[in-house]
Coordinates of C-alpha atoms and ligand atoms in Angstrom, one line a residue:
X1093 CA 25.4 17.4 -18.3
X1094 CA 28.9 19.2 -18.5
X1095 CA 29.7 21.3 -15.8
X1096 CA 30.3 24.9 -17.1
X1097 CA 33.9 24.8 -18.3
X1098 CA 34.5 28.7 -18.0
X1099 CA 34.1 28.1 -13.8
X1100 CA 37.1 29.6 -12.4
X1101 CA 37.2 26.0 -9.7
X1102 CA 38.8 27.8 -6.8
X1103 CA 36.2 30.8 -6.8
X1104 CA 32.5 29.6 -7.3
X1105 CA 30.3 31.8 -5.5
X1106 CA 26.6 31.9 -6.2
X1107 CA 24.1 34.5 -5.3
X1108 CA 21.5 31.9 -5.2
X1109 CA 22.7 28.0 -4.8
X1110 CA 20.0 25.5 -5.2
X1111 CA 21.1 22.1 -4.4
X1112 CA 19.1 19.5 -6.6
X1113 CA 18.0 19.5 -9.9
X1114 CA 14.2 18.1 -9.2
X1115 CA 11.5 20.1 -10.6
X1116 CA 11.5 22.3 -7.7
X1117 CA 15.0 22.9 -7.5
X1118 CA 15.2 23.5 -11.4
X1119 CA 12.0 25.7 -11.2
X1120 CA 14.0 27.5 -8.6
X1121 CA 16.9 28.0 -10.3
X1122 CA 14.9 29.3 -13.4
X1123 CA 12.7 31.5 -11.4
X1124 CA 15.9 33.2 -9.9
X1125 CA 18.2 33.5 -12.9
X1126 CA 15.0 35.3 -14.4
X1127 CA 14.7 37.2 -11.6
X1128 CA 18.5 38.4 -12.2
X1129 CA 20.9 36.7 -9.8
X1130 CA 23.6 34.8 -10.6
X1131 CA 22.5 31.3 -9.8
X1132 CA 24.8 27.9 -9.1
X1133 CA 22.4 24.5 -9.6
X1134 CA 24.4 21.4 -7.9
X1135 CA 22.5 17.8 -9.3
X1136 CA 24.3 14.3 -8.6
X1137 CA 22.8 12.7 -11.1
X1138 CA 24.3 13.3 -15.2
X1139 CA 20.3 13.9 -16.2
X1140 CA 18.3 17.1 -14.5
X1141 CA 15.1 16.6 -13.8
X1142 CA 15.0 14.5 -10.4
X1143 CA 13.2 11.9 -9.5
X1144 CA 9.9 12.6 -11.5
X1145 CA 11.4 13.1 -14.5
X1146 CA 13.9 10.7 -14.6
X1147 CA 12.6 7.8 -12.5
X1148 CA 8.8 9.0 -11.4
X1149 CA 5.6 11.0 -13.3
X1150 CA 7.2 10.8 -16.7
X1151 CA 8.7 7.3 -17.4
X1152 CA 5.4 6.5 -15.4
X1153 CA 2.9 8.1 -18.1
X1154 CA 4.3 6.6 -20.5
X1155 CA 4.3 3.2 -19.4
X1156 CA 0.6 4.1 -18.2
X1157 CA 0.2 5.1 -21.5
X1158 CA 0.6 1.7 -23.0
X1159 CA -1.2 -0.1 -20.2
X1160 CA -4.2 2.3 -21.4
X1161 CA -3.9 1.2 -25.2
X1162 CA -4.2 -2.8 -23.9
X1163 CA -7.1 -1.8 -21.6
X1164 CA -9.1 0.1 -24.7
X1165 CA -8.2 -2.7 -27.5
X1166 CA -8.7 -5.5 -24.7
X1167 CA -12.1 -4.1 -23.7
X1168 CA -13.3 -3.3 -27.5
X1169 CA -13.6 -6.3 -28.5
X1170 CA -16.7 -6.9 -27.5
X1171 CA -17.8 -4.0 -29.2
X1172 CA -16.8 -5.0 -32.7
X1173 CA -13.3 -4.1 -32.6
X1174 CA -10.0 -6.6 -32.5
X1175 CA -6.7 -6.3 -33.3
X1176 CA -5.7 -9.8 -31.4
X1177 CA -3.5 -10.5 -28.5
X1178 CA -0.8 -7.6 -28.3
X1179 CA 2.5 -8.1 -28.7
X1180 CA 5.1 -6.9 -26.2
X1181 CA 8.3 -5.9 -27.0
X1182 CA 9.6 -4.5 -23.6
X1183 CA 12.7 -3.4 -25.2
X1184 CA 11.5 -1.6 -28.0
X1185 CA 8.9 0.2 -24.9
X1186 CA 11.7 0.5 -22.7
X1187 CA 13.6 2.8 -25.3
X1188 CA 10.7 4.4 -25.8
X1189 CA 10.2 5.4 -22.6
X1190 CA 13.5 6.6 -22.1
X1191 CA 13.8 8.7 -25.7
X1192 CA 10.3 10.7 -23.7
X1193 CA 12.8 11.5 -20.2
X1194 CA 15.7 12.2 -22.6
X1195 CA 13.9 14.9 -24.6
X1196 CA 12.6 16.4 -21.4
X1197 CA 15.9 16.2 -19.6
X1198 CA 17.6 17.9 -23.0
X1199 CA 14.9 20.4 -23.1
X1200 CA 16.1 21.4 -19.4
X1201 CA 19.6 21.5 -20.5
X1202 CA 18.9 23.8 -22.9
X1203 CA 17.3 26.0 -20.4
X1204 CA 19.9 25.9 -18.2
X1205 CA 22.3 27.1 -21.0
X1206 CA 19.8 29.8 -21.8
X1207 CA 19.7 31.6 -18.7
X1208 CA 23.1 31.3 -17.9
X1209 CA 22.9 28.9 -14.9
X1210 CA 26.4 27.5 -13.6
X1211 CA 25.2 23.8 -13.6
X1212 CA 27.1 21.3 -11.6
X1213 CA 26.8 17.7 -11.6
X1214 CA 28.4 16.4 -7.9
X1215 CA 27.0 15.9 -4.3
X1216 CA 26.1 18.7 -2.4
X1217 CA 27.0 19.0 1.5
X1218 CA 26.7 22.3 3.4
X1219 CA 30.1 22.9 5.0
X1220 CA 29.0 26.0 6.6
X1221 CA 26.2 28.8 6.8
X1222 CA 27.5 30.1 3.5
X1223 CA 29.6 27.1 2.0
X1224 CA 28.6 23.7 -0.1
X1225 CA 31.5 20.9 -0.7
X1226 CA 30.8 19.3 -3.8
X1227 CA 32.1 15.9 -4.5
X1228 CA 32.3 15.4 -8.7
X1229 CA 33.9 13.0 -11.0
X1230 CA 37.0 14.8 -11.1
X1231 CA 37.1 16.2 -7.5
X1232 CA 35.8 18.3 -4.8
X1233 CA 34.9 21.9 -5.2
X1234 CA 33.9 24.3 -3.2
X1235 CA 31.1 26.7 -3.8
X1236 CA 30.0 29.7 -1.3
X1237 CA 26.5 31.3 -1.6
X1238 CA 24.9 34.0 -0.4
X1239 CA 21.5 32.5 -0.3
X1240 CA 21.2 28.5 -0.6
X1241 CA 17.9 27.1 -1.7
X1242 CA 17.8 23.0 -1.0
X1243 CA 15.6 21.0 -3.1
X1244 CA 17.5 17.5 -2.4
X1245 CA 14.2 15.3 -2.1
X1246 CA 13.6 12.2 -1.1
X1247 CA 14.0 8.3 -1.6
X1248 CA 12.1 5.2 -1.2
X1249 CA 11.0 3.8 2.1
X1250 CA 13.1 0.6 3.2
X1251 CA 12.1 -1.9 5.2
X1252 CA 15.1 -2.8 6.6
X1253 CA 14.0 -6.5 7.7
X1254 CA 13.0 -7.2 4.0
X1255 CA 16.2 -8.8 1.3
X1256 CA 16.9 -5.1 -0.1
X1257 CA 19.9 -6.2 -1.9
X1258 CA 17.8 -9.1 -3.9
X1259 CA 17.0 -7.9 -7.5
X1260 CA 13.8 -9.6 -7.1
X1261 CA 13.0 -7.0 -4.5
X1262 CA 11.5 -3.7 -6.0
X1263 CA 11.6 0.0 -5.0
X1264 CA 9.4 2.2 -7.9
X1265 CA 12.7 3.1 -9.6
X1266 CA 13.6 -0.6 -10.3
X1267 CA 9.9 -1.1 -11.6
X1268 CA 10.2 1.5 -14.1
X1269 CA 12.9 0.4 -15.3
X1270 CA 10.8 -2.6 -16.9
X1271 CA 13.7 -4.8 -16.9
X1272 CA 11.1 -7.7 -17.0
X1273 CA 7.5 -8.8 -16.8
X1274 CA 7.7 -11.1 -14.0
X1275 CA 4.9 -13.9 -13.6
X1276 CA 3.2 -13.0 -10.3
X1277 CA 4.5 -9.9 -8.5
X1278 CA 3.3 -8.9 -5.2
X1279 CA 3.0 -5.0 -4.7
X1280 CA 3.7 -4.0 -0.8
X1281 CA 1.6 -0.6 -0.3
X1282 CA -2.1 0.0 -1.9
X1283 CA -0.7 3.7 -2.5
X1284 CA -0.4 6.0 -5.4
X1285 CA 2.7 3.9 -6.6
X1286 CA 2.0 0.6 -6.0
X1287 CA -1.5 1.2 -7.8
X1288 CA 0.1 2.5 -11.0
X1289 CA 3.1 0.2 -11.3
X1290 CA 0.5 -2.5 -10.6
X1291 CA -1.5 -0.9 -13.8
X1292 CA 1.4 -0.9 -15.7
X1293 CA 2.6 -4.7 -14.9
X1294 CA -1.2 -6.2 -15.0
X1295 CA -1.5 -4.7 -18.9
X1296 CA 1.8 -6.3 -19.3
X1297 CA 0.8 -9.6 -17.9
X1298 CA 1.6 -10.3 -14.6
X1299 CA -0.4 -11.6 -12.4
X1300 CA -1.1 -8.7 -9.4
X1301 CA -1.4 -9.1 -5.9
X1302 CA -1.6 -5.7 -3.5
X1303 CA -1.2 -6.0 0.0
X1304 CA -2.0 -3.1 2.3
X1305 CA -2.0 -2.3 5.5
X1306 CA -5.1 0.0 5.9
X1307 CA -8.6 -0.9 5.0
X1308 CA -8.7 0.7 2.0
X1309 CA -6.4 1.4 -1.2
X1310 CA -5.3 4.6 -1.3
X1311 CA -6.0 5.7 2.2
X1312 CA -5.6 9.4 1.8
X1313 CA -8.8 9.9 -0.6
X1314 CA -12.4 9.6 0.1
X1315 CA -14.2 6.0 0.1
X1316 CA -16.4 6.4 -2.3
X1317 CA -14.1 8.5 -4.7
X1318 CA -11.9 4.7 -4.5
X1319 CA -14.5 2.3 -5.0
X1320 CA -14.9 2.2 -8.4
X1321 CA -11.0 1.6 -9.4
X1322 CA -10.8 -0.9 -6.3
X1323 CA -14.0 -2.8 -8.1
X1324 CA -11.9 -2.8 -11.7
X1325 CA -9.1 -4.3 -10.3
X1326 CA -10.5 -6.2 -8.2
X1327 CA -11.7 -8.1 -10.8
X1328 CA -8.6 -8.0 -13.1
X1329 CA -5.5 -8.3 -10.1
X1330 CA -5.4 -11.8 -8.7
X1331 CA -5.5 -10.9 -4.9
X1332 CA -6.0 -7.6 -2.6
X1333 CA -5.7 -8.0 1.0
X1334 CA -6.6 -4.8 2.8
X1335 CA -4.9 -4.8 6.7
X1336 CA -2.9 -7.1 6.0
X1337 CA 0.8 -6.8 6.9
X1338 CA 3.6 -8.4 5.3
X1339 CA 6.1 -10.1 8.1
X1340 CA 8.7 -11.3 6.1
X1341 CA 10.1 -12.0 2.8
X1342 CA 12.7 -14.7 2.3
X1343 CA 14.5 -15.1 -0.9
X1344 CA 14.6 -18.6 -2.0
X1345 CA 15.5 -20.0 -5.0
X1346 CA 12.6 -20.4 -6.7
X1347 CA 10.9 -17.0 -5.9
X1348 CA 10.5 -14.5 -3.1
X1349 CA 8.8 -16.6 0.1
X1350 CA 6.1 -13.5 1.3
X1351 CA 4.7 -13.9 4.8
X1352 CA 1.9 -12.3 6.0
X1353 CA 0.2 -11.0 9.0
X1354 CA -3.8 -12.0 9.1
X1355 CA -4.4 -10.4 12.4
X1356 CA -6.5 -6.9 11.7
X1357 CA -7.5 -8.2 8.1
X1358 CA -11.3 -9.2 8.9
X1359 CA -13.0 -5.7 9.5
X1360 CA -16.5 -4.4 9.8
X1361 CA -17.1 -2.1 7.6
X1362 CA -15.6 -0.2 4.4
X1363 CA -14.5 -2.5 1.3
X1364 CA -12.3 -5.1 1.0
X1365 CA -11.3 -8.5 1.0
X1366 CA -12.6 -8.8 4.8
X1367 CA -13.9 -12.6 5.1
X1368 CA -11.0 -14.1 3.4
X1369 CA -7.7 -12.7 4.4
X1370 CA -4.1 -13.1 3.1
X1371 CA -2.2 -16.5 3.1
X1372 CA 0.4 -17.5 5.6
X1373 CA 2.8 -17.0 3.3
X1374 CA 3.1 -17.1 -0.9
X1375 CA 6.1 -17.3 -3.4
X1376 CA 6.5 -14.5 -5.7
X1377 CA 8.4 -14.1 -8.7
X1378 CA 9.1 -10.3 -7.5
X1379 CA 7.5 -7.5 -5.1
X1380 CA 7.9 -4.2 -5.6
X1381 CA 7.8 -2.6 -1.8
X1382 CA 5.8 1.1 -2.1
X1383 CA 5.2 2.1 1.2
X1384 CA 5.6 6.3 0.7
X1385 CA 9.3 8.2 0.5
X1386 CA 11.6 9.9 3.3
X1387 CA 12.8 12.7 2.4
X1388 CA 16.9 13.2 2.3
X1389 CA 17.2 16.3 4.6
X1390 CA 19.6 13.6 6.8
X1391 CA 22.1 13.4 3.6
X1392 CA 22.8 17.2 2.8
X1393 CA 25.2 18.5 5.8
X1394 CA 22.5 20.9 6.7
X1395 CA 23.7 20.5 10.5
X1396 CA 27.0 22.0 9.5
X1397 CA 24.9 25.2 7.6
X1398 CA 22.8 25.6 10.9
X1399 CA 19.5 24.0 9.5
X1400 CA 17.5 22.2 11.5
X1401 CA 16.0 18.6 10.3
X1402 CA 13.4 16.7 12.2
X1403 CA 14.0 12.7 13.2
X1404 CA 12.3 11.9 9.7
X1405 CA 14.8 14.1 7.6
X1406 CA 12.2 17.0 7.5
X1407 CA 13.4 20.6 7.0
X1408 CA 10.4 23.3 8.8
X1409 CA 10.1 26.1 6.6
X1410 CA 7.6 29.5 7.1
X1411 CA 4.9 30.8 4.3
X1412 CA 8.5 32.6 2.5
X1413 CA 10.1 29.0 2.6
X1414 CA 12.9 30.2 4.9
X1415 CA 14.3 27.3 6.9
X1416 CA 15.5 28.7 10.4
X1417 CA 18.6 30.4 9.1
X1418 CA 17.3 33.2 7.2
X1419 CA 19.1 33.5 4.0
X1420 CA 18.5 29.1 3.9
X1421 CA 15.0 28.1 2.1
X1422 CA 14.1 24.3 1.8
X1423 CA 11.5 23.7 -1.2
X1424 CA 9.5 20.2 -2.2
X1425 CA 10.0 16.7 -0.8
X1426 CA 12.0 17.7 1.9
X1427 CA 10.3 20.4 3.3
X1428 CA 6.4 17.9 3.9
X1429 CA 4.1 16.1 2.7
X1430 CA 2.7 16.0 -0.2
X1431 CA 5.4 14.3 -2.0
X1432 CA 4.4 16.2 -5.6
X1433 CA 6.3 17.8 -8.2
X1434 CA 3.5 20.4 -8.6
X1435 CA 3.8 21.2 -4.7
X1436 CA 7.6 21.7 -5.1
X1437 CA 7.6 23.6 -8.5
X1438 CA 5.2 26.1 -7.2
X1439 CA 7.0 26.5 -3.4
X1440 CA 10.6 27.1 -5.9
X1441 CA 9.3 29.9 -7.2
X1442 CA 8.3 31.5 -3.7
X1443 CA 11.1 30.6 -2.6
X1444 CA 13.4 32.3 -5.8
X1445 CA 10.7 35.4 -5.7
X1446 CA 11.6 35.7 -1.9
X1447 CA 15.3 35.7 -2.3
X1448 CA 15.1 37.7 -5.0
X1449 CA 13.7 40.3 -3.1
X1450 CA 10.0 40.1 -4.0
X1451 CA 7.0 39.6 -1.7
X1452 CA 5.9 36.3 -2.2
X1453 CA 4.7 33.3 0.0
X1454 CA 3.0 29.7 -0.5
X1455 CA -0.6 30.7 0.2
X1456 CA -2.2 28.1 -2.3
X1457 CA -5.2 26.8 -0.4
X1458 CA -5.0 23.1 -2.0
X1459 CA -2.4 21.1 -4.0
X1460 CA -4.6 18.3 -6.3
X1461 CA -3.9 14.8 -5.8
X1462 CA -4.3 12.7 -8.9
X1463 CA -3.4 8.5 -9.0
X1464 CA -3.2 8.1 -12.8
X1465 CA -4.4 4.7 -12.0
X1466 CA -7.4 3.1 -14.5
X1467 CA -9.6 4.8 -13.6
X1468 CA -8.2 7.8 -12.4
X1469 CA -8.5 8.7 -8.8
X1470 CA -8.4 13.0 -8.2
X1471 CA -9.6 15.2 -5.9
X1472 CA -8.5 18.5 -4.0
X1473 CA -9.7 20.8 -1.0
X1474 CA -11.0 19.6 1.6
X1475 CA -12.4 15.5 1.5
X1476 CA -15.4 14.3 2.6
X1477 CA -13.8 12.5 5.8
X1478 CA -11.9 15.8 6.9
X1479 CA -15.2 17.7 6.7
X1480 CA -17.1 15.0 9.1
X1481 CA -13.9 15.3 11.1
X1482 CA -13.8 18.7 11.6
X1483 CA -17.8 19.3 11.9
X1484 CA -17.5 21.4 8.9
X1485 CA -21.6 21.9 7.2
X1486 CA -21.4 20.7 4.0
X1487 CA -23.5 19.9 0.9
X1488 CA -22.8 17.3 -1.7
X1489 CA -23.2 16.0 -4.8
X1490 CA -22.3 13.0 -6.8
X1491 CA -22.5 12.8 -10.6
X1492 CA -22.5 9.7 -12.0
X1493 CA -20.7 9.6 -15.2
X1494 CA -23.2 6.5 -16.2
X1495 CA -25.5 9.8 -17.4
X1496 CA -22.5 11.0 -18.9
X1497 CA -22.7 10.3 -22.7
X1498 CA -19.0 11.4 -23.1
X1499 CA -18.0 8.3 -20.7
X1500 CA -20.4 6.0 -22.4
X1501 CA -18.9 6.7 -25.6
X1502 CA -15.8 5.7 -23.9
X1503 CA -16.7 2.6 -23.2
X1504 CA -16.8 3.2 -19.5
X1505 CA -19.5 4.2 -17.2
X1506 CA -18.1 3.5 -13.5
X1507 CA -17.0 6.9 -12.9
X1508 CA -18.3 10.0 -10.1
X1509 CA -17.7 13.3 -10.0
X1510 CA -18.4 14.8 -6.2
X1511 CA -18.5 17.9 -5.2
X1512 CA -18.6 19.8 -1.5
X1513 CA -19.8 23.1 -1.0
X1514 CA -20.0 25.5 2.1
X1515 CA -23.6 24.6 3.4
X1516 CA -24.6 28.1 4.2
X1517 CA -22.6 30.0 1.0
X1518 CA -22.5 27.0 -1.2
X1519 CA -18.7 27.9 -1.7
X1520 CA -16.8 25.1 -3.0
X1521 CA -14.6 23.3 0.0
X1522 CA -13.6 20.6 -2.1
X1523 CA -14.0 17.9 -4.9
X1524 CA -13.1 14.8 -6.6
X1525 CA -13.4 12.8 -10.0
X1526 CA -12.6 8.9 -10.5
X1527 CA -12.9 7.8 -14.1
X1528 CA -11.0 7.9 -17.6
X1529 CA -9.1 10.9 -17.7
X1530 CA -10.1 12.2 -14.3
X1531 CA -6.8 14.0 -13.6
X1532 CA -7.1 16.0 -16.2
X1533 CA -10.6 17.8 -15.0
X1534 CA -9.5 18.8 -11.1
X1535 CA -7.7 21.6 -12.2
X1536 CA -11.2 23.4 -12.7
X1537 CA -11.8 22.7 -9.2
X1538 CA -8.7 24.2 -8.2
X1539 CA -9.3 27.0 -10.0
X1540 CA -12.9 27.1 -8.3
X1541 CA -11.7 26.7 -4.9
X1542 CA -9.0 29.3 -5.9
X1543 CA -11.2 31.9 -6.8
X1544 CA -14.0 31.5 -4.0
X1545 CA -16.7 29.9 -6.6
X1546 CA -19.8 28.8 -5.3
X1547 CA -21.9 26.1 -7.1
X1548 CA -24.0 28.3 -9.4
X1549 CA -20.4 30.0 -10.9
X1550 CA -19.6 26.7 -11.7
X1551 CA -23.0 25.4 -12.9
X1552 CA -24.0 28.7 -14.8
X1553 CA -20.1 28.3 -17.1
X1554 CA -20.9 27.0 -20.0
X1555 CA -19.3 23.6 -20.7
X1556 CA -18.6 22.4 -23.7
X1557 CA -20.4 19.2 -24.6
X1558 CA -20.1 16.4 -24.8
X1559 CA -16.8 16.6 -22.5
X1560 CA -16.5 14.1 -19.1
X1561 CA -15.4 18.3 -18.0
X1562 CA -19.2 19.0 -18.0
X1563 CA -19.5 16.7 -14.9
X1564 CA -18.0 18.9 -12.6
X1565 CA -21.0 21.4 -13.8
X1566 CA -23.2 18.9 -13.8
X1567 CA -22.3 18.2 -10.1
X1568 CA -22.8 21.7 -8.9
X1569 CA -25.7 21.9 -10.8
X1570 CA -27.2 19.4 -8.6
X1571 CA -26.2 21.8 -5.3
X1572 CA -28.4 24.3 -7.2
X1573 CA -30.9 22.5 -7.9
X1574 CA -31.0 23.2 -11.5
X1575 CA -29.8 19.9 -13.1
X1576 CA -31.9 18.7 -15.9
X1577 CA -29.4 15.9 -16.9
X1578 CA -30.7 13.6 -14.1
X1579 CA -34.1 13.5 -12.3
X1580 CA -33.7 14.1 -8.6
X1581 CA -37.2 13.9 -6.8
X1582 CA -37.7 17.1 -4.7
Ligands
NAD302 P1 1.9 6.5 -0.3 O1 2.1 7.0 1.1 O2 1.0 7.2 -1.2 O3 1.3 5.0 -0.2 C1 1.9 4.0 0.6 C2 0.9 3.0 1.0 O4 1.5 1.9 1.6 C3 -0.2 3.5 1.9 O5 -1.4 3.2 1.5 C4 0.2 2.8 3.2 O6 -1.0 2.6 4.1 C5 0.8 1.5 2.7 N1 1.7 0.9 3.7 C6 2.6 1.5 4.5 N2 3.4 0.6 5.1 C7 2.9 -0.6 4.7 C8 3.3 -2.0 4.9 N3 4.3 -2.3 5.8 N4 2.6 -3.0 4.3 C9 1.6 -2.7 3.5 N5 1.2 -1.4 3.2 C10 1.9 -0.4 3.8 O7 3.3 6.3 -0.9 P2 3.8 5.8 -2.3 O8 2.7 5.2 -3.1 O9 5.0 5.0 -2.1 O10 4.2 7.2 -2.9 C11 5.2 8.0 -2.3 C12 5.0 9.4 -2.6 O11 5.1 9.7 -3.9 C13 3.7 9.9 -2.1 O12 3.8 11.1 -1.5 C14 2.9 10.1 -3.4 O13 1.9 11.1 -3.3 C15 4.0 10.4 -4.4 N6 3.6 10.0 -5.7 C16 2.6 10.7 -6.4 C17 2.2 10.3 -7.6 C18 1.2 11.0 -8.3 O14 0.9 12.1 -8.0 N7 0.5 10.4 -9.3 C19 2.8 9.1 -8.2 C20 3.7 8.5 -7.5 C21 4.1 8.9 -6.2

């Protein structure tokens, strides 16, 4: 990434700054050139793109992708098909991996050049209401703005007590790099990440252990919705110890020495490992720590521009993503949680549509969740635990994709597809898939919820079979009372 040579260095001034190059501050960027202003972008890093393209979704995929062709070949056997043990070349995957973030990243590049985009690669840090110093590999410029849109992210949780400087120690960027398959690796956090990496590393060949502290993995998404990826792996990983804590870890010679907190790990109810708890303490060849991501507003200067930035590093932004100085938005990571690219790409381009002058404000009524573990794990709207929460009236359903012949042909039967609707209206509230290629269905449930579809919409489109999409149908058909697919006794 070249910053633009024809810059005049003394006299950068941007209509629209956006300070990182993630997808929301790219989007951004875009959104506003298109939009006709004259538009700085400020990345660190040589490669746009940000985290998920560079060291998140992408590289992830594709090393999911793999894990998914072990899986299929692994589990076909038994139906007639072999190919033998795999081979593993992890450089050969490595580069391949990379050549998929390099064609993305060049892709970007190009679009940058296209719309005309100064691009420069350097650290951002608000001077001033109006002024960004930017440190780059041959100095510091200055840039001033007229409106500033930050999209500077976030970074991996620490815990400070833990050896961060060991190499044996993980955050998800050093287990994407795939450096090596170590023997038995430990995975700190039952989360999003921690689930895929541990995907990833089982198909490879390590031997998986998950440790997390709630009492189920992936704490954000409904029970049931969970159950039948915790059941897979809970027969492939080699340990998962639900409320457990880990106290320490000790680098030692032979191994990383993992101690762990038992207190809190037998529970009453839910799933898990309840009776049998986590060791003492176990030797592991490396752990990957995946405990969620703070976001960087502490690391940008905003003090110095006026912004204000919460204890955690959070930046409060209104519905026009307008921080508390006016002409200052704050976009993605930084701005709350959900952590997801889709979340930030969709708030850059309210907040390039604002300061360009349009109407325009984040009113999206959900943002989809999807862990591309195997099975995937989906769902959007409202869960089935906030609606008991709240008291909301609800009605549900539950395909099972055992009657779906689409998932049987697959090879694969564990999966569900629920849906909620409105009790009195039968308006969809919310709904969730787990099974092979899950992720790919919610966005019909998006664009449900979106457009204020009750059950019968849904169950009277015609889906095309024999697609796992007809089990979102299927689902509200069973609302209706019009499935035929299943025999529910009246
Ligand atoms: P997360 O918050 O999704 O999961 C972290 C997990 O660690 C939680 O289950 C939490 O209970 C557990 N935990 C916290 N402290 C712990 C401790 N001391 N010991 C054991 N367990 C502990 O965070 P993540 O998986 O690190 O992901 C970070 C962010 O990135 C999230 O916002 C996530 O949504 C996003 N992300 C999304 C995707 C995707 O959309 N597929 C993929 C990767 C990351």
């Amino acid at each position: 990434m070249d910053a633009n040579p024809a810059v005049n260095e003394s006299a950068i001034h941007a209509e629209v700054l956006v300070l990182g190059g993630g997808p929301g501050g790219y989007t951004a960027a875009f959104r506003a050139a298109d939009l006709g202003k004259q538009v700085v972008l400020i990345e660190r890093y040589p490669a746009l793109g940000g985290v998920c393209l560079n060291v998140g979704c992408i590289p992830s995929k594709a090393l999911l992708h793999i894990a998914q062709i072990i899986h299929e070949v692994n589990e076909f056997e038994q139906h007639g098909l072999s190919y033998g043990k795999p081979s593993v070349d992890i450089n050969k995957i490595r580069s391949w991996k990379e050549s998929v973030t390099k064609t993305l990243g060049d892709g970007l590049a190009g679009l940058v050049k296209q719309r005309k985009i100064t691009l420069i690669q350097g650290t951002g840090l608000f001077t001033s209401a109006n002024t960004v110093e930017i440190t780059t590999e041959t100095g510091v410029k200055t840039v001033s703005f007229e409106q500033a849109i930050i999209a500077a992210g976030s970074h991996p949780t620490k815990i400070p007590v833990f050896p961060n400087d060991d190499p044996r120690l993980w955050n998800s960027t050093d287990a994407l790099a795939l450096k090596e398959i170590p023997k038995k690796l430990l995975i700190v956090g039952g989360g999003i990440i921690g689930l895929e990496m541990a995907t990833v590393y089982h198909a490879l060949g390590s031997e998986i252990s998950v440790v997390e502290l709630m009492n189920q993995i992936i704490p954000g998404c409904d029970n049931d919705l969970v159950t039948p990826l915790y059941r897979r792996i809970k027969k492939q990983y080699k340990n998962i110890w639900l409320e457990t804590r880990v106290t320490s870890i000790e680098a030692q010679e032979d191994g990383l020495k993992v101690s762990f907190d038992r207190a809190g790990s037998l529970s009453a109810d839910g799933i898990g490992d309840k009776g049998k708890g986590a060791p003492e303490s176990e030797l592991f060849d490396a752990v990957l720590v995946a405990v969620g991501r703070r976001p960087n507003g502490k690391l940008i200067g905003a003090e110095l521009a006026g912004v204000n930035v919460d204890e955690l590093g959070f930046i409060a932004v209104d519905k026009q993503q307008r921080t508390n100085i006016p002409h200052i938005f704050a976009i993605g990571d930084i701005v709350g949680n959900p952590m997801l690219a889709h979340k930030a790409t969709h708030e850059g381009k309210v907040a390039a549509e604002v300061a360009a002058g349009l109407k325009a404000g984040f009113d999206a009524l959900t943002i989809p969740a999807v862990a591309y573990t195997d099975p995937e794990v989906t769902w959007m709207g409202l869960t089935e635990n906030q609606a008991k929460q709240q008291g909301i009236a609800y009605d549900k359903a539950v395909f099972p994709w055992a009657a779906s012949g689409r998932s049987l042909t697959l090879g694969r039967k564990e999966g569900l597809t629920k849906i909620l609707c409105e009790k009195e209206t039968g308006r969809i509230l919310g709904a969730g898939m787990t099974g092979p290629n899950a992720g790919e269905l919610i966005a019909e449930a998006v664009l449900a919820l979106e457009m204020g579809a009750d059950a019968e919409d849904v169950g009277l489109t015609i889906h095309p079979h024999p697609m796992l999409s007809e089990t979102f149908a299927f689902a509200a058909e069973i609302i209706t009372g019009s499935i035929t697919d299943l025999y529910i006794k009246k």
